[in-house]
Coordinates of C-alpha atoms in Angstrom, one line a residue:
Chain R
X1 CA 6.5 -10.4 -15.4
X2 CA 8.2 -6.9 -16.4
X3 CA 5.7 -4.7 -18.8
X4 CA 6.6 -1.5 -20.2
X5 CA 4.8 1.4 -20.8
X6 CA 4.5 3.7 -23.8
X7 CA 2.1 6.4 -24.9
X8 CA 4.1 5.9 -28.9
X9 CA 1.6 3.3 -30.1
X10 CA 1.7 3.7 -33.9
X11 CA 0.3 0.8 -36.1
X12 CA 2.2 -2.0 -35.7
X13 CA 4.8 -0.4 -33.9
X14 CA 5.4 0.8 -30.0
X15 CA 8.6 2.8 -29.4
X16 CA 9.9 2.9 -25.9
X17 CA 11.0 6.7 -24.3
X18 CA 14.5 7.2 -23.5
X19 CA 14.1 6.2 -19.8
X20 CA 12.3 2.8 -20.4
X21 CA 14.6 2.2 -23.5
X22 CA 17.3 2.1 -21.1
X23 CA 15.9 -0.1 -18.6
X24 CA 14.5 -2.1 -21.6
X25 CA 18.1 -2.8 -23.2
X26 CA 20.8 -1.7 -20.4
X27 CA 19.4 -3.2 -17.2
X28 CA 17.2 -6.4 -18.5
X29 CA 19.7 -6.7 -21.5
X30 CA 16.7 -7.6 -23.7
X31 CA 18.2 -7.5 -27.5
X32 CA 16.8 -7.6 -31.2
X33 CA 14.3 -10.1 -31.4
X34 CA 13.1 -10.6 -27.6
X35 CA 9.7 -10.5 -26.8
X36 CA 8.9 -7.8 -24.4
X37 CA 5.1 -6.7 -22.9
X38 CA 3.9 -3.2 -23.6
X39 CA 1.0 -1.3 -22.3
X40 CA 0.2 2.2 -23.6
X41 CA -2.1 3.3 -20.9
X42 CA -5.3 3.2 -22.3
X43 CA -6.2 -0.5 -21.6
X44 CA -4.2 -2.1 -24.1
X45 CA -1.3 -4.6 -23.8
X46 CA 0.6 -5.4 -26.8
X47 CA 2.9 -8.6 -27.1
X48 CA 5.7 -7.1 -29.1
X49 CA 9.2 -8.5 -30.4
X50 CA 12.0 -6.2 -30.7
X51 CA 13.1 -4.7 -33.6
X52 CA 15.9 -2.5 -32.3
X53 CA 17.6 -2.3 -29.4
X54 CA 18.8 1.4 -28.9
X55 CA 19.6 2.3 -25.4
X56 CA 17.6 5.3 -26.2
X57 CA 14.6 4.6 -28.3
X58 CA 14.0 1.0 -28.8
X59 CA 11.3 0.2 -31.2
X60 CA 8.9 -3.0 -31.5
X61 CA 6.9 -4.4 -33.9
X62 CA 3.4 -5.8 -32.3
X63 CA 2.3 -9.2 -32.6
X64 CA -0.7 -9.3 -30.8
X65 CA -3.3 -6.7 -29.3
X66 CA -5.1 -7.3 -25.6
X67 CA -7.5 -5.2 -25.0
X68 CA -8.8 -4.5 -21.9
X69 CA -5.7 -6.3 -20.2
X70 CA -6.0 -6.6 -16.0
X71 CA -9.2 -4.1 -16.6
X72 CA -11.7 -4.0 -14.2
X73 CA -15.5 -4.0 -14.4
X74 CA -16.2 -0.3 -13.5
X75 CA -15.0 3.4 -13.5
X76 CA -13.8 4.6 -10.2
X77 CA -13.0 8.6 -9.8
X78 CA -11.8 9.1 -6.2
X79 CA -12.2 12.7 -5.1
X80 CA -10.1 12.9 -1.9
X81 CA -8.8 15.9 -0.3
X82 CA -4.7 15.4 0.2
X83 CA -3.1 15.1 3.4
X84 CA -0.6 17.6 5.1
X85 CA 1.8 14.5 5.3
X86 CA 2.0 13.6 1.5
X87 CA 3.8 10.3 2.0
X88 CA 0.5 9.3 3.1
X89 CA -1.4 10.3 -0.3
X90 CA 1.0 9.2 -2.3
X91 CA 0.7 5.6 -0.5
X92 CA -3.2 6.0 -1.0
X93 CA -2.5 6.6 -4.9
X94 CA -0.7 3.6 -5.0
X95 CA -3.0 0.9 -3.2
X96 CA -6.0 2.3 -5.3
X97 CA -4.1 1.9 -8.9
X98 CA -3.0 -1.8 -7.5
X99 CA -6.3 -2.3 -6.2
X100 CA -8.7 -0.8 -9.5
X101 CA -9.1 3.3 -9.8
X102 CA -9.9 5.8 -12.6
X103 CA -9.2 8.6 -11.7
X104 CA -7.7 10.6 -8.6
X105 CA -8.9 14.2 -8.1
X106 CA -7.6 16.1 -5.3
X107 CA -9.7 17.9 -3.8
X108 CA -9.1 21.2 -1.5
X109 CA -11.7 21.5 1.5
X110 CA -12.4 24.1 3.8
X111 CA -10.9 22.3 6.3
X112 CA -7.6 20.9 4.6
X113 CA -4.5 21.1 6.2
X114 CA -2.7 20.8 2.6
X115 CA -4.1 24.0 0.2
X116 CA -1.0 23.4 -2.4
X117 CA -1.2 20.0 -3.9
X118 CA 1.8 19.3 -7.3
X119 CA 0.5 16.1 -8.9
X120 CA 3.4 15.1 -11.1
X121 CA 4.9 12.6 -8.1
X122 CA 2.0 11.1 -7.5
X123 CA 1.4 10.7 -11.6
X124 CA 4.8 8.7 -11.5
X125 CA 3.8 6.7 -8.5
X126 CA 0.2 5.7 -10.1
X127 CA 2.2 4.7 -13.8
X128 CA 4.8 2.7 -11.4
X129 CA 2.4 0.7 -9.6
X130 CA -0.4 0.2 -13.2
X131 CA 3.2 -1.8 -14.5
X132 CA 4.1 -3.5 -11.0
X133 CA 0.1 -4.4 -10.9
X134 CA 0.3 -5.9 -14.3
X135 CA -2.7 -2.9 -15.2
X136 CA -2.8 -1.4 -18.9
X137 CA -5.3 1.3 -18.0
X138 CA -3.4 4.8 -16.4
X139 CA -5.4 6.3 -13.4
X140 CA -5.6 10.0 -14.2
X141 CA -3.7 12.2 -11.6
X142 CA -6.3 16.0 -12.0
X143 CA -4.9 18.8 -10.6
X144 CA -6.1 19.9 -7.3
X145 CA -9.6 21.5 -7.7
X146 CA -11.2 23.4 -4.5
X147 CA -14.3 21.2 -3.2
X148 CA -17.6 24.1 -4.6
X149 CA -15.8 23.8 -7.9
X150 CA -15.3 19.9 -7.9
X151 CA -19.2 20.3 -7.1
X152 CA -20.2 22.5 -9.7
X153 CA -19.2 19.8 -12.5
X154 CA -21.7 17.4 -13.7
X155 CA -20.6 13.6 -12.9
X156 CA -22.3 10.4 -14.1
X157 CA -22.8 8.0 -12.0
X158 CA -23.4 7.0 -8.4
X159 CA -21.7 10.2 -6.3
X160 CA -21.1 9.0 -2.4
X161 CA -20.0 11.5 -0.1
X162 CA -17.8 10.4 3.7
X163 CA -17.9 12.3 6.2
X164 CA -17.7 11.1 10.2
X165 CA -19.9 13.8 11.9
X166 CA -23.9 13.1 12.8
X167 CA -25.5 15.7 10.5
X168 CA -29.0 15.8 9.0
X169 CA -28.8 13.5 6.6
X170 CA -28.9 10.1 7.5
X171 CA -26.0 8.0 6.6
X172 CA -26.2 4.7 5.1
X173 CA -23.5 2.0 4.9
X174 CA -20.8 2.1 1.8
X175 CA -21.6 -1.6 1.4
X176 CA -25.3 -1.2 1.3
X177 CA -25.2 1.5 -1.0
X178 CA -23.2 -0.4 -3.8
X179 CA -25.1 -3.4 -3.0
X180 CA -28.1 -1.0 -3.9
X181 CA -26.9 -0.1 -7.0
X182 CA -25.7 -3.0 -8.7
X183 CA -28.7 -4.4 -8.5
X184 CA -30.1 -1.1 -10.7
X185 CA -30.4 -2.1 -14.4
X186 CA -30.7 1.5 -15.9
X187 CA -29.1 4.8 -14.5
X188 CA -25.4 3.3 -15.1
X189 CA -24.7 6.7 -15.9
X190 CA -23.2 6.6 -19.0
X191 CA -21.2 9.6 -20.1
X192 CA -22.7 9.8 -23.4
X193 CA -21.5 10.1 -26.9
X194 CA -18.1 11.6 -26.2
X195 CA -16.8 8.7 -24.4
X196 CA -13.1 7.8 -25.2
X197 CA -12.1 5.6 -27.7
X198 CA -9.0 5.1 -26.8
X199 CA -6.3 7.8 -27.6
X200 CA -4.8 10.8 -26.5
X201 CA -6.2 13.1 -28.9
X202 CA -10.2 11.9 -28.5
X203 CA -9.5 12.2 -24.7
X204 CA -8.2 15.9 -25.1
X205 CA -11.1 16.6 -27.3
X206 CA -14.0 15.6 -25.1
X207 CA -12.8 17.5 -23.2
X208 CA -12.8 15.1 -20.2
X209 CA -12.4 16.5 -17.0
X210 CA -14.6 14.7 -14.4
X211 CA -12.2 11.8 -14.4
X212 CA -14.4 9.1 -16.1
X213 CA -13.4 7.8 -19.6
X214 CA -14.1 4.5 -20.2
X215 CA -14.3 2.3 -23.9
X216 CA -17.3 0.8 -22.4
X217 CA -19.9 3.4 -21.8
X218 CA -22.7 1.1 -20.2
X219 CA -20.2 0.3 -17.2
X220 CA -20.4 1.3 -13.7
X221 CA -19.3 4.8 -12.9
X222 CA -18.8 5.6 -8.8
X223 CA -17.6 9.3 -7.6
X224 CA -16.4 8.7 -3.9
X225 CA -15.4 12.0 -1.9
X226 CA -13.4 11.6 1.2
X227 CA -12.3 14.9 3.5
X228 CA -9.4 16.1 5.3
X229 CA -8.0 15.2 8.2
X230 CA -10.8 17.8 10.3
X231 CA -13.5 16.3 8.1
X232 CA -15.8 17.9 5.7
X233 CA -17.8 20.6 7.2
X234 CA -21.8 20.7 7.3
X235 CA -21.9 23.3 4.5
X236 CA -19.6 21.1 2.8
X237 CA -21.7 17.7 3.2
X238 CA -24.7 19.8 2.2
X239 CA -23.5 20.9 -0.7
X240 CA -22.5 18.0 -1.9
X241 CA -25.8 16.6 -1.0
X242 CA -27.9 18.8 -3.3
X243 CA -25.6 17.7 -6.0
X244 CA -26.9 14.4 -5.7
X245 CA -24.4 13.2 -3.4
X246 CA -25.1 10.6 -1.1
X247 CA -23.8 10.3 2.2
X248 CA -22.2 6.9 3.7
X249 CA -20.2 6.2 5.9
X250 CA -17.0 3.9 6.1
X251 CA -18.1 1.2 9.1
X252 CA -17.2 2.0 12.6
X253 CA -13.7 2.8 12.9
X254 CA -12.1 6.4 13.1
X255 CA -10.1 6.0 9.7
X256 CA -7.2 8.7 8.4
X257 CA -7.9 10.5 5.2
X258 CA -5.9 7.9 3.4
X259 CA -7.0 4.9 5.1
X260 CA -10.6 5.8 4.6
X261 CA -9.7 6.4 0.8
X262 CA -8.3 3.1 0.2
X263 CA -10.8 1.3 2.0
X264 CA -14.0 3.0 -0.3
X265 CA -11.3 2.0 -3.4
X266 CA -11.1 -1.6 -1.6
X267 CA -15.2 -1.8 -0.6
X268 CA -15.7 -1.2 -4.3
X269 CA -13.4 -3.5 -5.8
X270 CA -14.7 -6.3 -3.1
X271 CA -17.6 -5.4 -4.3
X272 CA -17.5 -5.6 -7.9
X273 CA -15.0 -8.9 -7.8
X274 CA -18.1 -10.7 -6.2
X275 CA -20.5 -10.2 -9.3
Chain G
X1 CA -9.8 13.8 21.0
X2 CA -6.4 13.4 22.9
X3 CA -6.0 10.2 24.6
X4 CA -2.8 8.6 26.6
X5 CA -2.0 4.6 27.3
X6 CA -0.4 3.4 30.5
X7 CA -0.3 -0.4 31.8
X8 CA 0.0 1.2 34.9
X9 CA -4.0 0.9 35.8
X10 CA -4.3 0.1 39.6
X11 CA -7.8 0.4 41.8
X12 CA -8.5 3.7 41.4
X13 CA -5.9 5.1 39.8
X14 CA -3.6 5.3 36.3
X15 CA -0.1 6.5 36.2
X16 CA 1.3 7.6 33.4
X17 CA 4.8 7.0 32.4
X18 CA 7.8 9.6 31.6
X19 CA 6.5 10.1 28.1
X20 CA 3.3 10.0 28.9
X21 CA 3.6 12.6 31.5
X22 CA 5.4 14.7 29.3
X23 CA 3.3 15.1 26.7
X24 CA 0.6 15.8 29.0
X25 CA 2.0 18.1 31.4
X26 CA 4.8 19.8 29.2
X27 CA 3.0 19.7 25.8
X28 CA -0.5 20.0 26.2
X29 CA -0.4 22.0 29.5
X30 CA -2.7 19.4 31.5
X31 CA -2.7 20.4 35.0
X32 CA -3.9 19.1 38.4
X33 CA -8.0 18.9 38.2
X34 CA -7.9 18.2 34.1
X35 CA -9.6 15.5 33.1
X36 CA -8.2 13.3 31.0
X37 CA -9.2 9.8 29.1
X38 CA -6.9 6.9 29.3
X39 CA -7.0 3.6 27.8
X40 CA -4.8 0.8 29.3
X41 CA -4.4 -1.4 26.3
X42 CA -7.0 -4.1 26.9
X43 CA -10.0 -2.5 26.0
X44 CA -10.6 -0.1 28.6
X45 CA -10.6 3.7 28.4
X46 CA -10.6 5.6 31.9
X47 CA -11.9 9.0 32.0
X48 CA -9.9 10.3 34.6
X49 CA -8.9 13.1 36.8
X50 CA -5.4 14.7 37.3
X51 CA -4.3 14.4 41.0
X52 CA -0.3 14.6 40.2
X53 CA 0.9 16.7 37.3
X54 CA 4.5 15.9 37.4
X55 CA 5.6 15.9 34.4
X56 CA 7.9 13.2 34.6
X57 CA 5.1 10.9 36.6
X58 CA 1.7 12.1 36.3
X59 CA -1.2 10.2 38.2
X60 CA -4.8 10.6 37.6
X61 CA -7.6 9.3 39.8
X62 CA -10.7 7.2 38.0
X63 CA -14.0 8.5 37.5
X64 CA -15.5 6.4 35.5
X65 CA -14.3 3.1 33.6
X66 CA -15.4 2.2 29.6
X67 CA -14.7 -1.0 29.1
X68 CA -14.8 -2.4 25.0
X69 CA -14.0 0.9 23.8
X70 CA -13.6 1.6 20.3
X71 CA -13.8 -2.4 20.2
X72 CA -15.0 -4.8 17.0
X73 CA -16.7 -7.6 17.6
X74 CA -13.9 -10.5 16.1
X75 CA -10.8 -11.3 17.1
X76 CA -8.2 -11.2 14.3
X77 CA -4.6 -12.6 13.6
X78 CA -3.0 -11.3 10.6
X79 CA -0.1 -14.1 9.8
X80 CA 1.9 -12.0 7.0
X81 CA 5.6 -12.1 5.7
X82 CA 7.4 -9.1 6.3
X83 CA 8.2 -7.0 3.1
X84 CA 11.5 -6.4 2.2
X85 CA 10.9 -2.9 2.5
X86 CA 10.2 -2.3 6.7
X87 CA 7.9 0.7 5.4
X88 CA 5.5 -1.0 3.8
X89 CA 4.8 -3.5 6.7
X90 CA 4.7 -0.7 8.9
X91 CA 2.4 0.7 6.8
X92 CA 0.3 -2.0 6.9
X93 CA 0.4 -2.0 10.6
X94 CA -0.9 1.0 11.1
X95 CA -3.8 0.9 8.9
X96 CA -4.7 -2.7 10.6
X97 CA -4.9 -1.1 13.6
X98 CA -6.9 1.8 12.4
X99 CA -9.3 -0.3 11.0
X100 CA -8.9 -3.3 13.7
X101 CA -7.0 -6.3 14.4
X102 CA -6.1 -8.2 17.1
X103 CA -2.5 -9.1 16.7
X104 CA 0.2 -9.6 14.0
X105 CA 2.2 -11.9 13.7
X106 CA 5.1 -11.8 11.2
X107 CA 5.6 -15.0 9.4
X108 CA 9.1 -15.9 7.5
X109 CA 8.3 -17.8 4.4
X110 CA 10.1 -20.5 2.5
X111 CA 10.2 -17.3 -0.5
X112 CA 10.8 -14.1 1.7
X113 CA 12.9 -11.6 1.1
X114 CA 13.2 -10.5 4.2
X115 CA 14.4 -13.6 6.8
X116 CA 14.8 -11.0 9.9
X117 CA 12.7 -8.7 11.5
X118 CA 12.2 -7.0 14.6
X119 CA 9.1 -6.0 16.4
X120 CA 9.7 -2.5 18.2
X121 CA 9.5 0.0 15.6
X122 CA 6.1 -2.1 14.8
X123 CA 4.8 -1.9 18.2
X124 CA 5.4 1.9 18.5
X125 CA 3.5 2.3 15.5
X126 CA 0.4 -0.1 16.6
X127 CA 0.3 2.1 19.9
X128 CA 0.1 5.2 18.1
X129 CA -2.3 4.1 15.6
X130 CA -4.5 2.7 18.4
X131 CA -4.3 6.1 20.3
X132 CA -4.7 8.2 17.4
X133 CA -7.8 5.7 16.2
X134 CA -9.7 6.2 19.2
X135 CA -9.3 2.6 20.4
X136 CA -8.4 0.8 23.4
X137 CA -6.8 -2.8 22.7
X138 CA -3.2 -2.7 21.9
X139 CA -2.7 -5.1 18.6
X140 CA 0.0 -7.6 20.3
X141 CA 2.6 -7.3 17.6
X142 CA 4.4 -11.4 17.9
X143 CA 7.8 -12.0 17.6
X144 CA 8.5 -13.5 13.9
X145 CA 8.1 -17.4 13.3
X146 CA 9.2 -19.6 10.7
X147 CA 5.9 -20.4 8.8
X148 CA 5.9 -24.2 9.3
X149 CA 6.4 -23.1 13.2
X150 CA 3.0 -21.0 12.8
X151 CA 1.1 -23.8 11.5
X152 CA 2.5 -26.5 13.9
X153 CA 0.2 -24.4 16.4
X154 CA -3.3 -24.7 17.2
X155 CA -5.2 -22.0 16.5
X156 CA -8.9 -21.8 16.8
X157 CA -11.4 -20.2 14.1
X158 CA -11.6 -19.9 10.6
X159 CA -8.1 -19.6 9.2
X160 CA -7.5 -18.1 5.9
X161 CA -4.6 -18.6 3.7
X162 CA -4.3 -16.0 0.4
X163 CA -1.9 -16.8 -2.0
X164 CA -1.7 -15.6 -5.8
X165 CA -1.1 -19.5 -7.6
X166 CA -3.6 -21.6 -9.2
X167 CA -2.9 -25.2 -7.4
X168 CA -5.2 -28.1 -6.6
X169 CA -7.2 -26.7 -3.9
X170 CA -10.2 -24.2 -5.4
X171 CA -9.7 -20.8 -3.7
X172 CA -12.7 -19.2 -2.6
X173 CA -12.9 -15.4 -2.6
X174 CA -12.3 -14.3 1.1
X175 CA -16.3 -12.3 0.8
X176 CA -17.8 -15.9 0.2
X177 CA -15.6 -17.4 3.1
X178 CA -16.5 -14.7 5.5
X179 CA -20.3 -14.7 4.5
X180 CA -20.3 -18.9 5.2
X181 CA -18.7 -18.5 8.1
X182 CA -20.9 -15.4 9.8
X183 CA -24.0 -17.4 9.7
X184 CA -22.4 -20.3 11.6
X185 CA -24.3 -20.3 15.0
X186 CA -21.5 -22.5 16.5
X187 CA -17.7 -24.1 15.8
X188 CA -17.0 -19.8 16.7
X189 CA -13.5 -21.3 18.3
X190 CA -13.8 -20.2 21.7
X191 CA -10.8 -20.2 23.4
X192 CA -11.8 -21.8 26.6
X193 CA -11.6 -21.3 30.0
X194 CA -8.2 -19.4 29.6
X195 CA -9.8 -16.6 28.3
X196 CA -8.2 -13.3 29.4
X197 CA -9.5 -11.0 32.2
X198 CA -7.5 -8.1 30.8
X199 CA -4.4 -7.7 33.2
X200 CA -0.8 -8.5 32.1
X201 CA -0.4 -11.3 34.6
X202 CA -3.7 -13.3 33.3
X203 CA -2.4 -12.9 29.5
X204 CA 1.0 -13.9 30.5
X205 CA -0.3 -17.2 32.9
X206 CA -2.5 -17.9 29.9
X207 CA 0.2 -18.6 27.8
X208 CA -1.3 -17.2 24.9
X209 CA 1.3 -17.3 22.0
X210 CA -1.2 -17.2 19.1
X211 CA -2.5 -14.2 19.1
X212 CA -6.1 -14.0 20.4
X213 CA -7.1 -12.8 23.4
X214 CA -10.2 -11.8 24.2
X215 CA -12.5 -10.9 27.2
X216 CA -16.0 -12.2 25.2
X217 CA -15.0 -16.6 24.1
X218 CA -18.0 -16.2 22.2
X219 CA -16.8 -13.6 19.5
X220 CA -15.7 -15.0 15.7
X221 CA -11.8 -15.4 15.9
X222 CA -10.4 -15.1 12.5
X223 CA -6.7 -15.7 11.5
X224 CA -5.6 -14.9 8.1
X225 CA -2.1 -15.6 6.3
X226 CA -0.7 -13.9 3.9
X227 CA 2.3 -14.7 1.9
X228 CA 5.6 -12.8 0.8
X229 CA 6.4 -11.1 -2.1
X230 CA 7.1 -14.3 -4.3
X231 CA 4.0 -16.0 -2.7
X232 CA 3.6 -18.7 -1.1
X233 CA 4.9 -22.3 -2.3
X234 CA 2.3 -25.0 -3.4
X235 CA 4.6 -26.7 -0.3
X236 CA 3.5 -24.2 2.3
X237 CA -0.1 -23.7 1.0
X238 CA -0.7 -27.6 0.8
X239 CA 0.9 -27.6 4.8
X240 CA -1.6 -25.2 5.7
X241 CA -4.6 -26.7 4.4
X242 CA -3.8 -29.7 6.0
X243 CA -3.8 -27.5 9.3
X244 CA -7.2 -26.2 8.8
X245 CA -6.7 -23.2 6.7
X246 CA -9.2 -22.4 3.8
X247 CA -7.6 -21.0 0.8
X248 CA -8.5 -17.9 -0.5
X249 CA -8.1 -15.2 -3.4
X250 CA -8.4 -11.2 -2.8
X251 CA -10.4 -10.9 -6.3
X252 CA -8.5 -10.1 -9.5
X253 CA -6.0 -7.8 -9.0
X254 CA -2.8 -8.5 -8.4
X255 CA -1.5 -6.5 -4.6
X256 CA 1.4 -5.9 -3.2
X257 CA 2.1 -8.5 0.0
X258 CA 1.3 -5.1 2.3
X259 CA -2.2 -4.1 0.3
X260 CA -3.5 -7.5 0.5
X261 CA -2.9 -8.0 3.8
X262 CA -4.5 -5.0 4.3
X263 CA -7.5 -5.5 2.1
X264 CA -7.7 -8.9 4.0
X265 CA -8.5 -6.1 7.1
X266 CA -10.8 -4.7 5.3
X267 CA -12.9 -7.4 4.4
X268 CA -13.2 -9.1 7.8
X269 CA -14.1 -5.4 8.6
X270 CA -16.3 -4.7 6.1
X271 CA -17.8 -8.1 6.3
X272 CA -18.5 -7.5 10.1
X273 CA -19.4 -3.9 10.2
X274 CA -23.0 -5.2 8.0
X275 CA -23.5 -7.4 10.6

């Protein structure tokens, strides 16, 4: 199933850009009158029929509206600090948008190896694989953000911090943490009044930052930070701790950076798929 | 933690091969009286002693042998079709290995893209994930096999077959299958009396072509297929349930052939790391 994505949702009308125009019309050959999927990013999918076939700037009228489309059940922001070796990001950007994500922060630690982080591939690696996925929602690509300020913001939600080393704090399980709180009835952190609503411009006005915008305030919001390849310091882990972080860790294997990412995004979505 | 692989384990004594020695002697500057921690593939690390720091032959006496390093407690076969992109099954090799697996074996599908595939470049990458992952069991990385050559063999455990169609058998999601089958105090598919010892010659009399090996009978053996990009056929899925194999769903998104294989991983390792 080929979908196409737009952020030109007007009415009864989604216009394609120029690059998915020409894929649209020039390499699927789909004409005047052909019914073609379109998300816009946001969670909706729109059954459309063609109404003109430019190479450039084909237009559709929409027929039907699903909201919600290939949505899952909770908001996911994963803060995780970028590799040296970006291929190896960039791969962790895509499993978690197949697998179910939110948001992506990158995150600079005192111990990264990678201090410069340019998010515009990965943004066009996280919109590929929401279409290949058959997703409507776009996980949001932040800029890079140093760890202390990442910390200062206020997040909703269950906060989990990973780290490998034996500190103070005594770590629990990831599994037995979100089996913990699903079982919590109150506390969903909900992020309030300013919540999105579904466009660009309500986004842009609350001012969202933190990575959570969801049309369904009373759903799950998780905040999972995973450290560089020399882990996160004690400081670090302490930090975080006072900011309401708690620490897990990821089972008994020595994981990469991005392996240990994708395997919180994948404890979460097992998690959640079982409910 | 630096560690080097040789199958060259004898008494009281590992050599290291050309590489090997190269990197230790050459890059890392390991001389005579250094000690050093070696694994030889089959579960046991050595912390040894350099005796001969050649760097083209290096030999280190044994102080002290760890046997089950860095092991899990299962034995798993991941049975997956090769992507038509090599990177993405290497991909998923490495992280298997990060997070644990017992072999691979690549399967070619009635619908896969990709009808040819050979093992090196997979190996190399299983041995460097296993090193750089702390562990010491080399994944055994199979030659490829024609699906319905797979399931004319007997394999012992809980087999698992994922695939993305709705048919006539009910899929169960692989979280239910694995909590079922973890409270099982028998039917754990032991393989018998040819069990390996952990030497080359006792795997090879053994014969064992299907992938687990294992020094404890007694521990869960799981194998797992996973289908190529355009799934499985009804064909193939009905042939494997007829062999045993339980079919199963990943939850509700829709992954890539690589991330479900790899989120098949993580739930046996999930599953087992609560345990």
């Amino acid at each position: 199933m080929e979908i196409f994505y737009t952020d030109m949702v007007d009415g009864h009308e989604a216009r394609l850009d120029s690059e998915e125009s020409t894929h649209a019309v020039k390499v699927l050959r789909h004409r005047r009158g052909d019914e073609i999927a379109v998300v816009d990013g946001f969670g909706n999918m729109f059954h459309c029929r063609l109404t003109d076939d430019s190479p450039k700037g084909a237009v559709a009228e929409i027929l039907e509206k699903v909201p919600g489309w290939g949505a899952h059940p909770y908001s996911l922001n994963m803060a995780v600090c970028p590799t040296k070796n970006i291929d190896r990001f960039e791969w962790f950007c895509e499993k978690a948008t197949e697998l179910g994500v939110d948001a992506i922060t990158p995150i600079i630690g005192e111990r990264s190896e990678r201090r410069v982080f340019k998010p515009e591939r990965c943004r066009k690696i996280v919109l590929s694989a929401m279409k290949q996925s058959l997703k409507a929602k776009l996980p949001t690509v932040l800029d890079a953000v140093p760890l202390k300020d990442f910390l200062s913001q206020d997040v909703p939600g269950l906060k989990l911090i990973c780290y490998c080393f034996e500190g103070d704090a005594r770590r629990e399980s990831i599994t037995d943490v979100l089996n913990e709180y699903a079982t919590e009835t109150s506390g969903l952190g909900t992020i309030g009044a300013t919540g999105c609503t579904g466009d660009a411009s309500t986004a842009a006005a609350a001012g969202n930052t933190v990575g959570h915008c969801s049309e369904t305030p009373d759903e799950p919001k998780i905040t999972i930070l995973i450290g560089p390849e020399g882990d996160f310091s004690p400081e670090e882990a302490n930090l975080a701790v006072s900011r309401g972080y708690i620490p897990v860790h990821l089972g008994p294997s020595r994981l990469r950076t991005e392996t240990a990412a994708v395997t919180a995004v994948t404890a979460a979505y097992l998690h959640f798929a079982k409910l």
